[in-house]
Coordinates of C-alpha atoms in Angstrom, one line a residue:
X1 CA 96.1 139.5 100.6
X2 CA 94.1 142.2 100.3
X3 CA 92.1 142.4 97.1
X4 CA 88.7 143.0 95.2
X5 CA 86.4 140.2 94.8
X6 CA 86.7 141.1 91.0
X7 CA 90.5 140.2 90.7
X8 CA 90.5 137.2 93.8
X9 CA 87.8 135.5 91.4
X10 CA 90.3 136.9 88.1
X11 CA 93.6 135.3 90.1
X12 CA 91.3 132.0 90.8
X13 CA 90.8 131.9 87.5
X14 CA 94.1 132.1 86.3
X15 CA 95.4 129.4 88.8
X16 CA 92.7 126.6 87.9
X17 CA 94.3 127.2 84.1
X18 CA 97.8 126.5 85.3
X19 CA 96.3 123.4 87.1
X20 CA 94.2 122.6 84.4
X21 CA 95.2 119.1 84.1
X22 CA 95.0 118.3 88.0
X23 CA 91.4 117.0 89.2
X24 CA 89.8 119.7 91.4
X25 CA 87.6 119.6 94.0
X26 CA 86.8 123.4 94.2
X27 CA 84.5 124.9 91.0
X28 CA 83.5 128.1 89.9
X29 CA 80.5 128.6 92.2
X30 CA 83.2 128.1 95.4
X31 CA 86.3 129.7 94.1
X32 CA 88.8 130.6 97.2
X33 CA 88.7 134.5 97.9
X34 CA 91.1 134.4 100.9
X35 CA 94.1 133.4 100.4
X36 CA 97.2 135.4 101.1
X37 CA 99.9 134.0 98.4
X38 CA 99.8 131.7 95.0
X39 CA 101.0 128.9 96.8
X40 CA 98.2 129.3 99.4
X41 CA 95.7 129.4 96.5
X42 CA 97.1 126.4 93.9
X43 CA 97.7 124.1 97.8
X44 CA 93.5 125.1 98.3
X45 CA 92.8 123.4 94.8
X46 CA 95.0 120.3 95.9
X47 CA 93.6 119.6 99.0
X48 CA 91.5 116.6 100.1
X49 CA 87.8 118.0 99.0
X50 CA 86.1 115.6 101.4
X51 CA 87.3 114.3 104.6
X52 CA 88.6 110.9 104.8
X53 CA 86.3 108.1 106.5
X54 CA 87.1 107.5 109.7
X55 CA 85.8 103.5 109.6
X56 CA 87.1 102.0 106.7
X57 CA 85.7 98.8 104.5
X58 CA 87.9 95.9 105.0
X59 CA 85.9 93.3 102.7
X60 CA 88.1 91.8 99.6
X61 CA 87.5 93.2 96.9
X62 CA 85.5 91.2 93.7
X63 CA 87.3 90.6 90.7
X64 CA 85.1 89.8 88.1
X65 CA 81.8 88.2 87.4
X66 CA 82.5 84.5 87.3
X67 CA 83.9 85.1 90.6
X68 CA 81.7 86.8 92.4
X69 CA 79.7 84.1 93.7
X70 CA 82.9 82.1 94.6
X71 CA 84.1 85.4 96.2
X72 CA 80.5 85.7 98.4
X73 CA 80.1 82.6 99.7
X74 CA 83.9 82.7 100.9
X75 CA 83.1 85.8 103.3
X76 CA 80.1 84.8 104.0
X77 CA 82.0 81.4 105.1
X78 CA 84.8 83.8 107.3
X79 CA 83.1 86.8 107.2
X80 CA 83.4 86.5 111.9
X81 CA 87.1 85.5 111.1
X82 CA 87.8 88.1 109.3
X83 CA 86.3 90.5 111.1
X84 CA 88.3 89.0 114.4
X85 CA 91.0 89.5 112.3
X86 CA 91.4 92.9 111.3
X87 CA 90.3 94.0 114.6
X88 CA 93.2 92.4 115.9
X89 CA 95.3 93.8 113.3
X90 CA 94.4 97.4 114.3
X91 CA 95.0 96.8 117.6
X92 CA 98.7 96.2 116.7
X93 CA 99.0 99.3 115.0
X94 CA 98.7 101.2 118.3
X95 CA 101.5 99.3 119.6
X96 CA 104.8 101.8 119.9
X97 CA 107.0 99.4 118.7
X98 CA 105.2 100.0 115.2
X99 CA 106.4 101.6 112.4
X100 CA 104.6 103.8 110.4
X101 CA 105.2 103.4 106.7
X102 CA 103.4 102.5 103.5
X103 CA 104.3 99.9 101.2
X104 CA 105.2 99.4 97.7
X105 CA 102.1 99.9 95.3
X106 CA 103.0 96.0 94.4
X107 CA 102.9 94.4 97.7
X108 CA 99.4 96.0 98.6
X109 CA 98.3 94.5 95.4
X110 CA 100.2 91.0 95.8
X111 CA 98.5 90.8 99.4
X112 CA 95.1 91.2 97.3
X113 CA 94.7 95.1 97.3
X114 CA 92.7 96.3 94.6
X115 CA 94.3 99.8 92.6
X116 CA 92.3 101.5 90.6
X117 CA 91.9 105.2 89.2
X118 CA 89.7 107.3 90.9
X119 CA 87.0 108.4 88.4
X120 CA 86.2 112.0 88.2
X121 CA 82.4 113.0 88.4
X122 CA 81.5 116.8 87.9
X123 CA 79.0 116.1 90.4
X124 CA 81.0 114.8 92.6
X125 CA 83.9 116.2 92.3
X126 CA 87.1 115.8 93.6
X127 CA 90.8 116.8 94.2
X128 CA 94.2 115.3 93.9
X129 CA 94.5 114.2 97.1
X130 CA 91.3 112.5 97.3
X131 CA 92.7 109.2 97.9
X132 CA 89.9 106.5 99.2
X133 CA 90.2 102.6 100.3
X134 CA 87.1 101.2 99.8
X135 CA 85.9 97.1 100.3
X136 CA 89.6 96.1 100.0
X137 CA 89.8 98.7 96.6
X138 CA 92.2 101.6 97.1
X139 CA 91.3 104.4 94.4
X140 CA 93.5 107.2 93.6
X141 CA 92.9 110.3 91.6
X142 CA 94.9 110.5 88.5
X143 CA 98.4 112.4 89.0
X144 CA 100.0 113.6 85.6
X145 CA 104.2 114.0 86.1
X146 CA 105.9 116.1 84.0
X147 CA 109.5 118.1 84.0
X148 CA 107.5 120.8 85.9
X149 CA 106.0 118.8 88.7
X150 CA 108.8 118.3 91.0
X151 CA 109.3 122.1 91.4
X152 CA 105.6 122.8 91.8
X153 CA 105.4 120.0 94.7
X154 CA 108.4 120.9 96.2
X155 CA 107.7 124.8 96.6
X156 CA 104.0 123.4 98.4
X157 CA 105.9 121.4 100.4
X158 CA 108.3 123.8 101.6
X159 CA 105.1 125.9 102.2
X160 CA 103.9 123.9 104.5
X161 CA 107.1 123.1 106.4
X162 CA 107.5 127.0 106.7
X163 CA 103.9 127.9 107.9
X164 CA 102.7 124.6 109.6
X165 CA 99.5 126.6 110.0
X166 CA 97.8 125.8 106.4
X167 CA 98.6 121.8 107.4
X168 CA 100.5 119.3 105.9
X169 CA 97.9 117.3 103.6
X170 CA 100.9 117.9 100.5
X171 CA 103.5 116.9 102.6
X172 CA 101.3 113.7 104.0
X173 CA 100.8 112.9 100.3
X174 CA 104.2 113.0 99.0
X175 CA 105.6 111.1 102.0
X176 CA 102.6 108.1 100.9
X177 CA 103.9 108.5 97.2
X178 CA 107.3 108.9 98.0
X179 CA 107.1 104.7 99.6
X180 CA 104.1 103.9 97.6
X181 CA 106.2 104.3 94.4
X182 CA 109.7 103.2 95.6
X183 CA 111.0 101.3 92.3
X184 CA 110.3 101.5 88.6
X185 CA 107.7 98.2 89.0
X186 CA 105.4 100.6 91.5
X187 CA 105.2 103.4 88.9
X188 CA 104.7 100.5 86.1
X189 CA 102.1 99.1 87.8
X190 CA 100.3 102.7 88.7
X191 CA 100.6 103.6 85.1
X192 CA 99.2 100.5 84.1
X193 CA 96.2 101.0 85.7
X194 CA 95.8 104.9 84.6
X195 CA 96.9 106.8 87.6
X196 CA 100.4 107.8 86.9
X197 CA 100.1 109.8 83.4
X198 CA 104.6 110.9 82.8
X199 CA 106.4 112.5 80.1
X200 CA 109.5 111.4 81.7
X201 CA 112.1 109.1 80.3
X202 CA 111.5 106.0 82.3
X203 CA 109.6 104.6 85.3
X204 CA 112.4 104.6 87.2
X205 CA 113.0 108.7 87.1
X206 CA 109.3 109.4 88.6
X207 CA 110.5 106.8 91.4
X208 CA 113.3 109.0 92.0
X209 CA 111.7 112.2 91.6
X210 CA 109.2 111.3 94.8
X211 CA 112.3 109.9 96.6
X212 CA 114.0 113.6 96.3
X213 CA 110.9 115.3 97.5
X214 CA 111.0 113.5 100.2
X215 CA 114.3 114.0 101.2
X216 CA 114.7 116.1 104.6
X217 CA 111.5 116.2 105.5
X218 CA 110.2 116.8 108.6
X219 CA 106.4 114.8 109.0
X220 CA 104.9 113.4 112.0
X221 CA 103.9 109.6 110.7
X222 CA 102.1 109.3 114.4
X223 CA 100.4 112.5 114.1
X224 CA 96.8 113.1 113.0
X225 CA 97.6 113.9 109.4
X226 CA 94.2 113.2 106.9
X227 CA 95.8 109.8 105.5
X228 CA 95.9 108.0 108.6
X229 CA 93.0 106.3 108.9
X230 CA 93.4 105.2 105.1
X231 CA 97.4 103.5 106.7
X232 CA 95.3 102.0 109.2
X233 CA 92.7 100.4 107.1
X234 CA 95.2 99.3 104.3
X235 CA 97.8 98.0 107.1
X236 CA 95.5 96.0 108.9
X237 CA 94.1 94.7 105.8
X238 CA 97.9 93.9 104.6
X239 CA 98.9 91.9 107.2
X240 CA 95.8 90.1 107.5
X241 CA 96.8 86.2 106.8
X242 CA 93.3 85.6 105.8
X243 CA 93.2 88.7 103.0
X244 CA 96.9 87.2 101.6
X245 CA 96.1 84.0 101.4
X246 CA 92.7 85.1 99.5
X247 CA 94.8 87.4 97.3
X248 CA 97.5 83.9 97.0
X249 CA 94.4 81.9 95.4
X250 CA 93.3 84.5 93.1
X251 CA 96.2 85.4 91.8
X252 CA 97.7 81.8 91.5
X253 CA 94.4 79.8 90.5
X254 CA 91.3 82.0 90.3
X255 CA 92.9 84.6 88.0
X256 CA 91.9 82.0 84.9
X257 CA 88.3 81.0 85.2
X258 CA 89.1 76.9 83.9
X259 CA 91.6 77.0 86.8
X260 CA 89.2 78.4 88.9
X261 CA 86.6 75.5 87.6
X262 CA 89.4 72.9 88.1
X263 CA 90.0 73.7 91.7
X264 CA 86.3 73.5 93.1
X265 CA 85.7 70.5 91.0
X266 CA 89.0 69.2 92.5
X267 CA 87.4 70.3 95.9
X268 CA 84.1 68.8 95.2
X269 CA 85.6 65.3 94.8
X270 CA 87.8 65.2 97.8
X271 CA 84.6 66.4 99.8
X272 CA 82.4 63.9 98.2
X273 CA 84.9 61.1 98.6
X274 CA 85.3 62.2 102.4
X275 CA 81.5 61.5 102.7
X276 CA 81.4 58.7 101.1
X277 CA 84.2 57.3 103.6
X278 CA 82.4 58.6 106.5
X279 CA 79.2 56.6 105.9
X280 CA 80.7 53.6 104.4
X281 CA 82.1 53.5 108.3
X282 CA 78.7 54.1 109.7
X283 CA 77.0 51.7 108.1
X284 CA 79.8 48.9 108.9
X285 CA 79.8 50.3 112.4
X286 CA 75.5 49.9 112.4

């Protein structure tokens, strides 16, 4: 596209008011002066502003403060199983009788993932697809759905699909939120916690509307697309027994601090009358 700096940095200008309402990783020191069409330039705002970490944190995630210490001295406890664990988990993932495909928002967070928004910093910024999965907490950049945004994605998509050259990071990120958000409870849940913003009628049509975009498709799940290390992590961390059955006791007994109380007092006795068994046989036996 051959223009003058004067109307690149005018055009720039123009398309960061159209995606006002997206996060952006790109600011007005480093607006994008080569690009040959407005779907090149508004796909440059989208993209992943930083590379996503190779080696990702496995450790669960804390929940609050009156757990924190319960939550410490367990991985300090199976912090080598743990670590055996996931390894082993990753290992499976390289098997090719694996499947590639994310789960529902909800089953990350039954088996103990932690969803959160992704805040934005202005000096740190960041773009839509800055998605991160950090110490068990998966933190995603708020998306804001409208009547509009189906049209928008779907024209990037088919972008891509048509000139493989610019990459597929749109078309990686509409496959995850195409599975991620599956049924009406995923969106619920995401919008709960801030990171779904919709003007549409129900939960249940932004489901749908990621299901469509998704529809005939062609994306390489094996291939080296920029959210495969994140599957990897969250996978292995998913079908981890230990992180489930960590997430099982929060959710069913830690969740409510006097529960929490009750079951390590409850846990406290049975150890103490356990010791109190063992030497009240050693001393008969002496």
């Amino acid at each position: 596209m051959a223009t003058t700096p004067l109307l690149t940095s005018d055009i720039s200008e123009f398309m960061e008011g159209i995606l006002y309402h997206f996060p952006k990783a790109i600011t007005e020191a480093n607006r994008p002066v080569d690009f040959y069409h407005l779907l090149h330039l508004c796909r440059m705002y989208l993209k992943p502003g930083h590379k996503v970490e190779d080696k990702q944190h496995h450790g669960h995630a804390g929940k609050s403060h009156y757990f924190d210490y319960i939550s410490d001295f367990g991985q300090k406890v199976f912090c080598v199983g743990q670590e055996q664990n996931m390894l082993y988990e990753l290992s499976k993932l390289n098997s090719p009788e694996h499947v590639y495909r994310w789960r529902r928002a909800v089953d990350y967070h039954e088996a103990g993932i932690e969803i959160k928004k992704r805040d934005f910093h202005e000096e740190d910024p960041h773009s839509l697809l800055d998605i991160r999965f950090r110490k068990g907490v998966m933190e995603i950049p708020c998306l804001p759905i409208d009547d509009k945004s189906s049209l928008l994605f779907r024209n990037l998509v088919a972008l891509e699909q048509t000139c493989p050259q610019v990459g597929d990071d749109i078309t990686a990120y509409i496959v995850l939120m195409s599975e991620f958000v599956s049924t009406a409870a995923d969106v619920a849940l995401l919008a709960q916690k801030g990171i779904i913003v919709h003007q549409m009628e129900s939960d249940e049509e932004v489901s749908t509307l990621f299901t469509k975009l998704f529809e005939y498709v062609a994306f390489d799940f094996r291939g080296e697309h920029y959210l495969k290390s994140l599957y990897c992590a969250m996978e292995a961390h998913y079908q981890s027994r230990l992180n489930r059955w960590n997430a099982w006791l929060w959710h069913n007994h830690f969740s409510n601090p006097w529960l929490g109380f009750a079951a390590i007092t409850s846990a406290f006795i049975v150890l103490c009358s356990i010791m109190q068994t063992v030497l009240a046989f050693l001393s008969y036996a002496a």
